[in-house]
Backbone atoms as SQL, in Angstrom:
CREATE TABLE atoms (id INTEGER PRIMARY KEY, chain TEXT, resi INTEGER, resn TEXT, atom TEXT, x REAL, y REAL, z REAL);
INSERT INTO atoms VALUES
  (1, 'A', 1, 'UNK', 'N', -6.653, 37.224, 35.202),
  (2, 'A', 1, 'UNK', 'CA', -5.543, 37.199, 34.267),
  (3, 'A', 1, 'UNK', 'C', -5.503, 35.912, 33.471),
  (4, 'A', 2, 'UNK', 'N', -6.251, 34.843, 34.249),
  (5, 'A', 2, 'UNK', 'CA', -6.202, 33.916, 32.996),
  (6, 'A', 2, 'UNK', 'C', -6.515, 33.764, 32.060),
  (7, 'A', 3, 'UNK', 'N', -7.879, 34.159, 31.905),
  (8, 'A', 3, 'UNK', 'CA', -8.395, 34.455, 30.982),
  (9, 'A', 3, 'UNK', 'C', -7.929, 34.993, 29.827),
  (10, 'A', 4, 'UNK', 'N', -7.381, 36.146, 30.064),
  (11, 'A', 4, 'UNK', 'CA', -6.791, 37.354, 28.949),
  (12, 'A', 4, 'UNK', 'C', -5.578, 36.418, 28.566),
  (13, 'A', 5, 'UNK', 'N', -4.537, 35.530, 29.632),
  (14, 'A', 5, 'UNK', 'CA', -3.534, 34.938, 28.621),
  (15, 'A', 5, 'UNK', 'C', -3.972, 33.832, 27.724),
  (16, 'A', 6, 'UNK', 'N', -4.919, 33.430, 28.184),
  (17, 'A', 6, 'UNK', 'CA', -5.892, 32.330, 26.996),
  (18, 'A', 6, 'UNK', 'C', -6.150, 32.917, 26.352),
  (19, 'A', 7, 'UNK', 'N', -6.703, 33.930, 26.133),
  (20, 'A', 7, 'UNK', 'CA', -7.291, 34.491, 24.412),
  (21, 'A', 7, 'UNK', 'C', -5.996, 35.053, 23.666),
  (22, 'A', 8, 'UNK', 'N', -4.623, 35.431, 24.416),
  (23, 'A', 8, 'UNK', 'CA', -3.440, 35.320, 23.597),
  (24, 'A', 8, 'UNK', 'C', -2.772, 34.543, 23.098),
  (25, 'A', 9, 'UNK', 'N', -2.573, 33.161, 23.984),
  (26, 'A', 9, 'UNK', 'CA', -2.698, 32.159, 23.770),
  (27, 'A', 9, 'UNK', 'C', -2.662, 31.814, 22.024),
  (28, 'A', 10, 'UNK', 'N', -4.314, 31.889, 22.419),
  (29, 'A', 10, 'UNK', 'CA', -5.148, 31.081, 21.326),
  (30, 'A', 10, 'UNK', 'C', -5.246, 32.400, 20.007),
  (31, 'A', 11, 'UNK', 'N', -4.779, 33.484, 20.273),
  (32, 'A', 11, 'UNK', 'CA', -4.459, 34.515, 18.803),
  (33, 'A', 11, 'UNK', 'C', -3.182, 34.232, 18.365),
  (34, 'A', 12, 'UNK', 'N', -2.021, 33.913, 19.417),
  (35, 'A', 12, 'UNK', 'CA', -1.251, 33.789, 18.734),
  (36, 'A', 12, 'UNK', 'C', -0.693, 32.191, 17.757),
  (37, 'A', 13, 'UNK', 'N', -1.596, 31.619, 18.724),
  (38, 'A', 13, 'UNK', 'CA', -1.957, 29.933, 17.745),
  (39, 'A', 13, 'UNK', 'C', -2.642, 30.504, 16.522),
  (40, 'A', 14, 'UNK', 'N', -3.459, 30.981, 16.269),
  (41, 'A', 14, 'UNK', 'CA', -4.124, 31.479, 15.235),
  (42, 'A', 14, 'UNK', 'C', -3.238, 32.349, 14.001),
  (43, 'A', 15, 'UNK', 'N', -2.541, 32.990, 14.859),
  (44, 'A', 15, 'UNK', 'CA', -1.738, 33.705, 13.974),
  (45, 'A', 15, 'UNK', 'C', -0.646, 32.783, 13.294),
  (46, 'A', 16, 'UNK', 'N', -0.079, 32.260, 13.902),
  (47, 'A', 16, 'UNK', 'CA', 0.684, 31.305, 13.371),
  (48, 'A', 16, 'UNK', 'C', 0.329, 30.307, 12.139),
  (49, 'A', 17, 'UNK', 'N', -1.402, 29.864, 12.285),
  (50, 'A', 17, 'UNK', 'CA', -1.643, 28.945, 11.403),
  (51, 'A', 17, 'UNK', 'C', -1.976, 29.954, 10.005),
  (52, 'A', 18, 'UNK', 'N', -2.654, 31.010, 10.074),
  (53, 'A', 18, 'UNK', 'CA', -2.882, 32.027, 9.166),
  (54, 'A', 18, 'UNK', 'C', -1.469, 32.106, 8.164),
  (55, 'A', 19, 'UNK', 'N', -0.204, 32.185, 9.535),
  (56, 'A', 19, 'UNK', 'CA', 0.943, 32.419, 8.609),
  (57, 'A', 19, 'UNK', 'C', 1.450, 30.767, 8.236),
  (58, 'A', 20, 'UNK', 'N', 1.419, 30.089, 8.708),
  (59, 'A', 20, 'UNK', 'CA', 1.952, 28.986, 7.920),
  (60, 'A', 20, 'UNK', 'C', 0.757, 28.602, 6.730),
  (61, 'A', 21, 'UNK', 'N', -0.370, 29.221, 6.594),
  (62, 'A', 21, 'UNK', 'CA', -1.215, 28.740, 5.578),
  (63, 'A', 21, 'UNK', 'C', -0.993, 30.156, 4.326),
  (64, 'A', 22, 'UNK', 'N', -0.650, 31.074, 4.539),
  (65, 'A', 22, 'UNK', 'CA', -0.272, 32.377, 3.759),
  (66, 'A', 22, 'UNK', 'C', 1.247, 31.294, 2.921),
  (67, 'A', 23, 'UNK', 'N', 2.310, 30.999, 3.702),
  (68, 'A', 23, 'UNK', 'CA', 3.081, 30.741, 3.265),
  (69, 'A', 23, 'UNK', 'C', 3.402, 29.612, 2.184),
  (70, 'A', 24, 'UNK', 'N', 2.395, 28.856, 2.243),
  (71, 'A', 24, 'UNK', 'CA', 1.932, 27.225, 1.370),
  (72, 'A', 24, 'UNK', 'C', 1.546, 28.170, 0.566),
  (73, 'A', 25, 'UNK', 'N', 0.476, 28.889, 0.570),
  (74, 'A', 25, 'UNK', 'CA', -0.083, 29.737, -0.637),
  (75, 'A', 25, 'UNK', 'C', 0.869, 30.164, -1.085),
  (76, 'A', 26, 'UNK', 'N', 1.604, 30.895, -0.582),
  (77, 'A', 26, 'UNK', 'CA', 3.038, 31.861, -1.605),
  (78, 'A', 26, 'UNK', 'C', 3.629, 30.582, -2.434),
  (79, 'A', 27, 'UNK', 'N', 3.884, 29.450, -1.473),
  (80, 'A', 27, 'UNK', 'CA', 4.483, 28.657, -2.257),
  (81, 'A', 27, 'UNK', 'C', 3.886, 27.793, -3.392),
  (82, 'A', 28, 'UNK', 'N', 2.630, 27.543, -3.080),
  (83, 'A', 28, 'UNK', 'CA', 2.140, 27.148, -4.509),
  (84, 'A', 28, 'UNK', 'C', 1.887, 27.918, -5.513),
  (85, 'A', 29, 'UNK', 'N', 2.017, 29.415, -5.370),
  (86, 'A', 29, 'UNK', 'CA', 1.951, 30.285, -6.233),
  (87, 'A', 29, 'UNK', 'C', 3.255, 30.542, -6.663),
  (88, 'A', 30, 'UNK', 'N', 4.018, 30.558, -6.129),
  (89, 'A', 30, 'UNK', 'CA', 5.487, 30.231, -7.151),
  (90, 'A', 30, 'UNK', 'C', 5.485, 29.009, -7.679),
  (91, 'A', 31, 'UNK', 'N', 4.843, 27.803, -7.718),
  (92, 'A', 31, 'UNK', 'CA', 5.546, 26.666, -8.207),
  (93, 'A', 31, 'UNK', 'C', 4.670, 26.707, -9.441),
  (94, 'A', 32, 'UNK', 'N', 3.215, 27.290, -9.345),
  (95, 'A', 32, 'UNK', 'CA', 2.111, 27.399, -10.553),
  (96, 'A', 32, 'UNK', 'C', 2.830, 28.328, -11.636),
  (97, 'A', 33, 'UNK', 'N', 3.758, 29.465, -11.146),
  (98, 'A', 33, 'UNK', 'CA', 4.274, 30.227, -12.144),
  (99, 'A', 33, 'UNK', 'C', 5.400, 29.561, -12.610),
  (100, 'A', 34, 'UNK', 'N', 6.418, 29.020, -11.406),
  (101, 'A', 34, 'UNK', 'CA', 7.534, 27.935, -12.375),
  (102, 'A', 34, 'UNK', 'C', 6.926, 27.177, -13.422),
  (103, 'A', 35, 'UNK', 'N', 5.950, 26.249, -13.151),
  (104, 'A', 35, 'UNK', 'CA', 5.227, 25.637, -14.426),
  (105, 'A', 35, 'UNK', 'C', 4.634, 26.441, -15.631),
  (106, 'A', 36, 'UNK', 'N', 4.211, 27.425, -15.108),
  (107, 'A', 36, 'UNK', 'CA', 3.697, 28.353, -16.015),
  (108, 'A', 36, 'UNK', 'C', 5.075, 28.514, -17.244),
  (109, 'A', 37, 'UNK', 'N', 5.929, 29.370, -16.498),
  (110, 'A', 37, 'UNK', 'CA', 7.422, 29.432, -17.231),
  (111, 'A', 37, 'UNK', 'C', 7.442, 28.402, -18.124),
  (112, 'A', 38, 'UNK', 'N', 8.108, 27.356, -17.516),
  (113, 'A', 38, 'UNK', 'CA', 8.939, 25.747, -18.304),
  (114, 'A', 38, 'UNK', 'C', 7.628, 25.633, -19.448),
  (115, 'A', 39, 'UNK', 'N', 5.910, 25.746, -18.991),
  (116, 'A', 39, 'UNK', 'CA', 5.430, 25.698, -20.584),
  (117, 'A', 39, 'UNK', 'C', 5.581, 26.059, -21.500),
  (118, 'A', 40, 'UNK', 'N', 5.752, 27.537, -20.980),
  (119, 'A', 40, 'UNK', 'CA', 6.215, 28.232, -21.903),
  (120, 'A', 40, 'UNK', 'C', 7.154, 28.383, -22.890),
  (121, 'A', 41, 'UNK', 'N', 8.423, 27.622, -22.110),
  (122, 'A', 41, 'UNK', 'CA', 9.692, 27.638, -22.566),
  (123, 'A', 41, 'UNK', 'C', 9.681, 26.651, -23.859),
  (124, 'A', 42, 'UNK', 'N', 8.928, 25.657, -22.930),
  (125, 'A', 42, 'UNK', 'CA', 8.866, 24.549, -24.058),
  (126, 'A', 42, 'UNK', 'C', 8.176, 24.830, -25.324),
  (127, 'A', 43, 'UNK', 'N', 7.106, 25.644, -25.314),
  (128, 'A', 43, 'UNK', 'CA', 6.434, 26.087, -26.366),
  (129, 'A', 43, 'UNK', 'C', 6.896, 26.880, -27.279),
  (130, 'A', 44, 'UNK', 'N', 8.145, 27.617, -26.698),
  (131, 'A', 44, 'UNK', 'CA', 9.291, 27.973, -27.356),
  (132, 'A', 44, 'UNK', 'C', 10.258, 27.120, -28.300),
  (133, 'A', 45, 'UNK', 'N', 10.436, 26.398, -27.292),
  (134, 'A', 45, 'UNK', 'CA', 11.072, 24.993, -27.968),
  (135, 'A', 45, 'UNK', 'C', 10.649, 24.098, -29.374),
  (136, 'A', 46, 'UNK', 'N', 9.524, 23.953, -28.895),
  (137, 'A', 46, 'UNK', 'CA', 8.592, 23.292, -29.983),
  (138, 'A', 46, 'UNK', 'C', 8.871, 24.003, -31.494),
  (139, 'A', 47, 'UNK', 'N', 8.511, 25.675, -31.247),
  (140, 'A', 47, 'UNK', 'CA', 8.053, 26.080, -32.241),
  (141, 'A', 47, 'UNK', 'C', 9.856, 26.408, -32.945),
  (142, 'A', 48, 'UNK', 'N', 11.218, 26.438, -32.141),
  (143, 'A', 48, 'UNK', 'CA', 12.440, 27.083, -32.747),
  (144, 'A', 48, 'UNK', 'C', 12.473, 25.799, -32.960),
  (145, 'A', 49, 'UNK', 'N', 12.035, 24.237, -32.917),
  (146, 'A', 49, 'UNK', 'CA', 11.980, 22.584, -33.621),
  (147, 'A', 49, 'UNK', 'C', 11.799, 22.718, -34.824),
  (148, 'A', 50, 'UNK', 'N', 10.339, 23.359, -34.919),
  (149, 'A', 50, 'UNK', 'CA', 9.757, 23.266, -36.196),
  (150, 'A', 50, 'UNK', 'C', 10.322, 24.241, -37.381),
  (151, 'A', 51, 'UNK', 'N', 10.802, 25.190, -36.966),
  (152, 'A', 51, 'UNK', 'CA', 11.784, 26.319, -38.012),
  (153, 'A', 51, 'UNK', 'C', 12.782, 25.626, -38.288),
  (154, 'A', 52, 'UNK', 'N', 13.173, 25.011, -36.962),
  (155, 'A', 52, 'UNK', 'CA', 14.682, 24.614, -37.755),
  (156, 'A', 52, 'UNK', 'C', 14.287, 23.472, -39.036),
  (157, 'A', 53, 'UNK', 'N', 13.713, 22.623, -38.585),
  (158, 'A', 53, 'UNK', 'CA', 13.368, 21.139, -39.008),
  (159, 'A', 53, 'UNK', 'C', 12.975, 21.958, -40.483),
  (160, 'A', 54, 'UNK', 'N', 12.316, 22.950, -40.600),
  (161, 'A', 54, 'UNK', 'CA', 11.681, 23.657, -41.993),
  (162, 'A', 54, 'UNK', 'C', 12.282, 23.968, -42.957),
  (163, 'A', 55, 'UNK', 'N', 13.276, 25.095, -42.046),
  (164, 'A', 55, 'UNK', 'CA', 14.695, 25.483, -42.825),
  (165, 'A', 55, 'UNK', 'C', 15.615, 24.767, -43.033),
  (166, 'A', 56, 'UNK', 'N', 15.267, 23.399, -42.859),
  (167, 'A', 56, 'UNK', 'CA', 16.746, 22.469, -43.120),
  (168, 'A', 56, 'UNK', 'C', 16.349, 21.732, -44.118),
  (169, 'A', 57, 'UNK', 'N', 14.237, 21.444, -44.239),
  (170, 'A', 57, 'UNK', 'CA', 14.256, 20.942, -45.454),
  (171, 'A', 57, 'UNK', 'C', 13.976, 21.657, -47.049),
  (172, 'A', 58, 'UNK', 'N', 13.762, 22.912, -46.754),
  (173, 'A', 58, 'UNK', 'CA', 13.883, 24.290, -47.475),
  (174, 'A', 58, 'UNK', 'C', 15.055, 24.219, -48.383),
  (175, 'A', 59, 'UNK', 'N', 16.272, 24.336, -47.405),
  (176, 'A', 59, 'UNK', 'CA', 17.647, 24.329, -47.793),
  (177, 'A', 59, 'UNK', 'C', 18.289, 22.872, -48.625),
  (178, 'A', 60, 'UNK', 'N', 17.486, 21.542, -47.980),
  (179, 'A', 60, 'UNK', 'CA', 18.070, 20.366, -48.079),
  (180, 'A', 60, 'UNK', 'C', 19.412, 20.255, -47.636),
  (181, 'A', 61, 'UNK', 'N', 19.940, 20.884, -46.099),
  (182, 'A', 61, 'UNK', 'CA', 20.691, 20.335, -45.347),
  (183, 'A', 61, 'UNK', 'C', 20.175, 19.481, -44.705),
  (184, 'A', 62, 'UNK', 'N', 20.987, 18.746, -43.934),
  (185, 'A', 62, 'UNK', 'CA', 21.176, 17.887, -42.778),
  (186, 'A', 62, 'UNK', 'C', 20.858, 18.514, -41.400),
  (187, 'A', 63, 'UNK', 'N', 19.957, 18.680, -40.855),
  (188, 'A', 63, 'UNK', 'CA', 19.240, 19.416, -39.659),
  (189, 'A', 63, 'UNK', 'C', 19.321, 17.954, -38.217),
  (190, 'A', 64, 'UNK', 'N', 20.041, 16.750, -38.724),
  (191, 'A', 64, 'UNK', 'CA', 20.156, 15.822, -38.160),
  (192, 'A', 64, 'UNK', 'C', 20.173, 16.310, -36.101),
  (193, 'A', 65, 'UNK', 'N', 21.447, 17.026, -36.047),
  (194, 'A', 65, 'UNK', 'CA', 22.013, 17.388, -35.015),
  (195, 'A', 65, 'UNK', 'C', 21.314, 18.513, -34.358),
  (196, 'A', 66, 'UNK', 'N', 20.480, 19.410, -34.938),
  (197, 'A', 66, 'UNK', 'CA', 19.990, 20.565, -34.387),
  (198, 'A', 66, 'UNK', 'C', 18.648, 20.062, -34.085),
  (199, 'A', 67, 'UNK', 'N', 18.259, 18.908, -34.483),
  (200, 'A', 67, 'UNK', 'CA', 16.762, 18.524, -33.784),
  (201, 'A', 67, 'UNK', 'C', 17.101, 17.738, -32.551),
  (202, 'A', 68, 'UNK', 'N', 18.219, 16.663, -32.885),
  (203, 'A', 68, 'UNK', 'CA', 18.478, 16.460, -31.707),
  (204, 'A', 68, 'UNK', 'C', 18.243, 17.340, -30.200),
  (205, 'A', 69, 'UNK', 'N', 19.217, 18.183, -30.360),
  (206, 'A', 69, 'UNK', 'CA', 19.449, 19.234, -29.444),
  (207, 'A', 69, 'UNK', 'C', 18.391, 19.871, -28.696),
  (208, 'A', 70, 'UNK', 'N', 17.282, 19.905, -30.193),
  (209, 'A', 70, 'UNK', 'CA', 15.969, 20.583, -29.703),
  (210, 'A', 70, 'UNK', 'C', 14.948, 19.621, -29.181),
  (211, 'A', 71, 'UNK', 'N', 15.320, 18.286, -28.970),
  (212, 'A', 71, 'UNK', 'CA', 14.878, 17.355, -28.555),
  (213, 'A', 71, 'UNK', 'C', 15.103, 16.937, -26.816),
  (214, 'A', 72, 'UNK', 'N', 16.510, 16.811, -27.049),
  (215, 'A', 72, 'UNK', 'CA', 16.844, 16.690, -25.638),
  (216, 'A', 72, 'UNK', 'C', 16.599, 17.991, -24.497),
  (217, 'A', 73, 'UNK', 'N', 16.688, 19.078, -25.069),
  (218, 'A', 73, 'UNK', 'CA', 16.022, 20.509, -24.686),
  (219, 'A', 73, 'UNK', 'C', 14.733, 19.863, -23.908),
  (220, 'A', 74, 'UNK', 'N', 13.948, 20.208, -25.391),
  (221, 'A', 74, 'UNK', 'CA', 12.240, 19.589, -24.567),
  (222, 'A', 74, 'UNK', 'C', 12.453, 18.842, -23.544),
  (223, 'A', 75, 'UNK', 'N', 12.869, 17.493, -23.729),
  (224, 'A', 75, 'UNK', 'CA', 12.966, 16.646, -22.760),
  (225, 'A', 75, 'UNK', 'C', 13.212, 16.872, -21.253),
  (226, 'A', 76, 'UNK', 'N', 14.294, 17.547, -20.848),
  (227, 'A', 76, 'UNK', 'CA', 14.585, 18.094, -19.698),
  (228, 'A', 76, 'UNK', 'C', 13.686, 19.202, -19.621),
  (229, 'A', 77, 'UNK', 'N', 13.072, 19.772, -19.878),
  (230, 'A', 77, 'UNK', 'CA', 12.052, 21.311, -19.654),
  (231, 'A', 77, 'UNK', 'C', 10.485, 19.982, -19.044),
  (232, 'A', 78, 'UNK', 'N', 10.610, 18.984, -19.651),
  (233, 'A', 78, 'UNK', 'CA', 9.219, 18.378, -19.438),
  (234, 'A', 78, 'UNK', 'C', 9.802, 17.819, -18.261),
  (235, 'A', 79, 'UNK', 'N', 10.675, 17.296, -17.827),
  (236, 'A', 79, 'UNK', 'CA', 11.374, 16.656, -16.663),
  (237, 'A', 79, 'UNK', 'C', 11.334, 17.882, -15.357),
  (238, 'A', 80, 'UNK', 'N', 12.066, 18.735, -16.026),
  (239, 'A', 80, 'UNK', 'CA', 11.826, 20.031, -15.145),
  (240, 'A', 80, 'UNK', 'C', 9.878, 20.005, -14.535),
  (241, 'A', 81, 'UNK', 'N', 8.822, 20.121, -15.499),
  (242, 'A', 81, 'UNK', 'CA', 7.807, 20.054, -15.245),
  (243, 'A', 81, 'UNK', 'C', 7.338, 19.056, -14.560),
  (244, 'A', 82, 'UNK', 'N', 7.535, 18.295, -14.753),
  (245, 'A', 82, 'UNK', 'CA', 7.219, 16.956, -13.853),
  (246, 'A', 82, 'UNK', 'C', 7.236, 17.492, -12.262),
  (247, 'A', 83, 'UNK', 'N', 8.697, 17.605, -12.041),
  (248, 'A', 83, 'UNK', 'CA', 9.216, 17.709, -10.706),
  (249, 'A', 83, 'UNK', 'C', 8.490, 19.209, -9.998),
  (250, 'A', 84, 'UNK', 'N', 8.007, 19.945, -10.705),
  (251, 'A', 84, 'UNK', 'CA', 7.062, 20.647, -10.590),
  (252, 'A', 84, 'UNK', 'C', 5.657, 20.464, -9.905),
  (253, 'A', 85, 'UNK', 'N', 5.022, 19.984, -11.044),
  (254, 'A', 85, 'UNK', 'CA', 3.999, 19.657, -11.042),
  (255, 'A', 85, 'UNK', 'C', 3.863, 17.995, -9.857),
  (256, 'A', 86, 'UNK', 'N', 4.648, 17.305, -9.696),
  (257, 'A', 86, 'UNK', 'CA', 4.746, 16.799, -7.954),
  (258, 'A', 86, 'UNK', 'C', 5.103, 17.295, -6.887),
  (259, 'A', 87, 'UNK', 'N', 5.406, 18.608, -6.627),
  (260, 'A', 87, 'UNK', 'CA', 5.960, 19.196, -5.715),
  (261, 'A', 87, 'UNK', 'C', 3.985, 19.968, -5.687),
  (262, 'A', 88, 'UNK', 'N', 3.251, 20.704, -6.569),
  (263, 'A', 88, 'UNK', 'CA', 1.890, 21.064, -6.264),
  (264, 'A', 88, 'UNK', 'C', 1.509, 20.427, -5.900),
  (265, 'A', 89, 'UNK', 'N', 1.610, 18.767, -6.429),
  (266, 'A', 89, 'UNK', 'CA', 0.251, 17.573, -5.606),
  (267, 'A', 89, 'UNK', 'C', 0.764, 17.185, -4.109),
  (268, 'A', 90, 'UNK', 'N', 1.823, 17.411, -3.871),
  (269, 'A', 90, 'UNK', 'CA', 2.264, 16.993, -2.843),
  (270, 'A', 90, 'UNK', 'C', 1.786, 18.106, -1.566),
  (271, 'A', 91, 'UNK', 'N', 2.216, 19.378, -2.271),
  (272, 'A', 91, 'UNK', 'CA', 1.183, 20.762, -0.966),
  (273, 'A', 91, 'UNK', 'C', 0.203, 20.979, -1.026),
  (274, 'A', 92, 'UNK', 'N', -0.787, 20.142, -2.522),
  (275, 'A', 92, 'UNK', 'CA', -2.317, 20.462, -2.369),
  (276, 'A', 92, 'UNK', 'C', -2.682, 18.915, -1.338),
  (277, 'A', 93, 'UNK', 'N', -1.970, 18.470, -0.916),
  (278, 'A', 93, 'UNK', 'CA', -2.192, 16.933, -0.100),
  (279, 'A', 93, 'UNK', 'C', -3.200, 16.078, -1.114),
  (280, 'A', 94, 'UNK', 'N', -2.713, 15.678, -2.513),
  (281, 'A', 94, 'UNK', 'CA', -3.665, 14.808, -3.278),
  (282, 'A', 94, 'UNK', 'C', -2.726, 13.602, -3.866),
  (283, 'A', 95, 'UNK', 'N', -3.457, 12.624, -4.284),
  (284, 'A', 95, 'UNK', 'CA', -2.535, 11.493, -4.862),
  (285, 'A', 95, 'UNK', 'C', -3.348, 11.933, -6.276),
  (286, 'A', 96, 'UNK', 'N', -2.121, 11.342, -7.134),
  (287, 'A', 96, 'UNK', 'CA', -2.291, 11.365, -8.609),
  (288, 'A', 96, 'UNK', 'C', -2.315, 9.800, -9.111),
  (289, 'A', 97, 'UNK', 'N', -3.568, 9.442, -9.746),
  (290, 'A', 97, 'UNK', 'CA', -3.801, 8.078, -10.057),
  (291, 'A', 97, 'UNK', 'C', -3.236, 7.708, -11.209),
  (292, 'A', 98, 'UNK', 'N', -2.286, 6.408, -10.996),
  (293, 'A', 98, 'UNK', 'CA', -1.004, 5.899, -11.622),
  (294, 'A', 98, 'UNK', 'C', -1.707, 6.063, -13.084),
  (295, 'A', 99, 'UNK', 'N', -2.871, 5.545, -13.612),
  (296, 'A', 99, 'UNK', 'CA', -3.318, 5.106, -14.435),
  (297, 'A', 99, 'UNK', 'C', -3.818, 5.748, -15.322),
  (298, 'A', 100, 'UNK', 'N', -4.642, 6.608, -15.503),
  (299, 'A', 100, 'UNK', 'CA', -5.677, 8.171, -15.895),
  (300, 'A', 100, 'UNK', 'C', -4.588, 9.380, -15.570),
  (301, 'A', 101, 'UNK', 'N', -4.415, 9.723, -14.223),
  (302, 'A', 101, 'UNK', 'CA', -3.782, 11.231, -14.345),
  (303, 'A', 101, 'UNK', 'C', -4.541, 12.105, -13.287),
  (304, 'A', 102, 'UNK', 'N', -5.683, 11.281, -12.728),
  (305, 'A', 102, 'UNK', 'CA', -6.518, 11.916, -12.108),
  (306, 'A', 102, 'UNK', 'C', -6.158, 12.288, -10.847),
  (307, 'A', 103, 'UNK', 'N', -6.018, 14.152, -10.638),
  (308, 'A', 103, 'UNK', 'CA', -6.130, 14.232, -8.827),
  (309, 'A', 103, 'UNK', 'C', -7.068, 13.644, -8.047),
  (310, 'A', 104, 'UNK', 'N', -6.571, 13.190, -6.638),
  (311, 'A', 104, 'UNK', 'CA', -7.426, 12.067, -5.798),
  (312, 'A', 104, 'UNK', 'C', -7.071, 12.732, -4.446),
  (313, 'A', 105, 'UNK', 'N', -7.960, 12.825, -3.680),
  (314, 'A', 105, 'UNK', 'CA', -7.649, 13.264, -2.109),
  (315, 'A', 105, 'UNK', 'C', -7.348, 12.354, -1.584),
  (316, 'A', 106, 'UNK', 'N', -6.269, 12.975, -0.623),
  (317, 'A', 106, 'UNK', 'CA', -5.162, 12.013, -0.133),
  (318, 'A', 106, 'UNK', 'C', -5.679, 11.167, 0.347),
  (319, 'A', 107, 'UNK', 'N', -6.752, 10.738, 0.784),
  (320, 'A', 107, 'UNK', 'CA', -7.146, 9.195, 1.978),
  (321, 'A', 107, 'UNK', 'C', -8.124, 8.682, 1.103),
  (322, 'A', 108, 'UNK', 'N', -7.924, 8.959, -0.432),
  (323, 'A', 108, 'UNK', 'CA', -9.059, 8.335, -1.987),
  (324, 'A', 108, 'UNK', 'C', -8.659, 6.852, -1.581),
  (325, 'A', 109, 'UNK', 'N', -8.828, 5.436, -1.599),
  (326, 'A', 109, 'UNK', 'CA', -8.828, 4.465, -2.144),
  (327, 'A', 109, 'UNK', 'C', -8.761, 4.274, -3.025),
  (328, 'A', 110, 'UNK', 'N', -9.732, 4.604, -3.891),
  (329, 'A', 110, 'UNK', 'CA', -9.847, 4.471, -5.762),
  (330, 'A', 110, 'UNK', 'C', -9.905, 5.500, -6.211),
  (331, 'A', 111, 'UNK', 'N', -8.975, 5.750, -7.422),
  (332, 'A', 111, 'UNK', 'CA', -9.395, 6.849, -8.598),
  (333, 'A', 111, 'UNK', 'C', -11.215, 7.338, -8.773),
  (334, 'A', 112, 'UNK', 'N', -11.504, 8.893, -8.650),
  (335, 'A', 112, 'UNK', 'CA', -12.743, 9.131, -8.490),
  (336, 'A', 112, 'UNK', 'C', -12.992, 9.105, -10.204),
  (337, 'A', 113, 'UNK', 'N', -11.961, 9.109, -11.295),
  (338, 'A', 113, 'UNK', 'CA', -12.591, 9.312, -12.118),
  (339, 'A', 113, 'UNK', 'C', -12.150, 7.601, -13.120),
  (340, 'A', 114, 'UNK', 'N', -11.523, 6.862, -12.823),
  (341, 'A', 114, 'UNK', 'CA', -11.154, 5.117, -13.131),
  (342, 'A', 114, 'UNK', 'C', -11.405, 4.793, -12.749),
  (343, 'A', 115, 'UNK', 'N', -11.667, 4.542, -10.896),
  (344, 'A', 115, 'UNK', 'CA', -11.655, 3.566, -10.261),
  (345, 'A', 115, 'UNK', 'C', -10.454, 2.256, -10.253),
  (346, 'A', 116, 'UNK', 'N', -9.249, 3.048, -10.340),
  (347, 'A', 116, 'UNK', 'CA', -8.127, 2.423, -10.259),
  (348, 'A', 116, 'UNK', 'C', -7.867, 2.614, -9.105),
  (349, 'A', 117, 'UNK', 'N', -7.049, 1.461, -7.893),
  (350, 'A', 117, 'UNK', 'CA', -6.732, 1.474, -6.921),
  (351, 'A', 117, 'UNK', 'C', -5.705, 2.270, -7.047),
  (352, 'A', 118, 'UNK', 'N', -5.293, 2.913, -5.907),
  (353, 'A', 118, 'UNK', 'CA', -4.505, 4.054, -5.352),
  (354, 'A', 118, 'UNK', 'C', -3.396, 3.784, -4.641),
  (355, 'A', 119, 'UNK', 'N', -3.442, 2.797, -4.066),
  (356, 'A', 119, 'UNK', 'CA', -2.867, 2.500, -3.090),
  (357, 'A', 119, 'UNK', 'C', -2.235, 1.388, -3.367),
  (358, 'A', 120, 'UNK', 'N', -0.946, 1.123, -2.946),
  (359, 'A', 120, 'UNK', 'CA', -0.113, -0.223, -3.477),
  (360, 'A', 120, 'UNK', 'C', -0.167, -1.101, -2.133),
  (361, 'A', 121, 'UNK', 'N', -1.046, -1.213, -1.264),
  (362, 'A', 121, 'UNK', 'CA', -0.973, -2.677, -0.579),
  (363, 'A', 121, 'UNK', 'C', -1.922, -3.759, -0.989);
């Protein structure tokens, strides 16, 4: 009988890691489509910028306030992305090099593609 509870044991250790590694996957696959989204949005953004900004000098109104708007918009959608896009590097276990932009595996020393130190000690 020992035997047989060791190989359950060790399936149901197995099973477990299968499911906690299924579940990182689900979750980086929602956070790739949140980013996906907010690009999108923003690309939205961009382009209802440029109409307005068009039609205001078309017209020769004052479009002062509506770029604003479409400004601070972007802004938070790229903020939104940010917090995104650190929440992926953080479950793919990589550092992002301060300097370049470059993904780095987590125990990198130096940027593989600068050679900027990584590490702040």
């Amino acid at each position: 009988m020992g035997l047989f509870e060791d190989v359950v044991v060790n399936a149901k250790s197995a099973v477990n890691v299968v499911g906690k590694k299924a579940g990182q996957f689900v979750d980086v696959s929602k956070l790739r489509i949140n980013a996906a989204d907010l690009n999108n949005e923003i690309s939205k953004r961009f382009e209802s910028l440029g109409r307005t900004v068009y039609e205001a000098k078309k017209t020769d109104n004052d479009s002062s306030d509506l770029v604003s708007e479409c400004i601070t918009a972007i802004d938070d959608l790229y903020e939104q992305l940010d917090a995104v896009n650190e929440q992926l590097v953080a479950m793919r276990a990589r550092l992002v090099c301060k300097n370049c932009g470059e993904e780095n595996p987590q125990n990198a020393d130096y940027c593989s593609k600068c050679g900027h130190k990584l590490s702040d000690d």
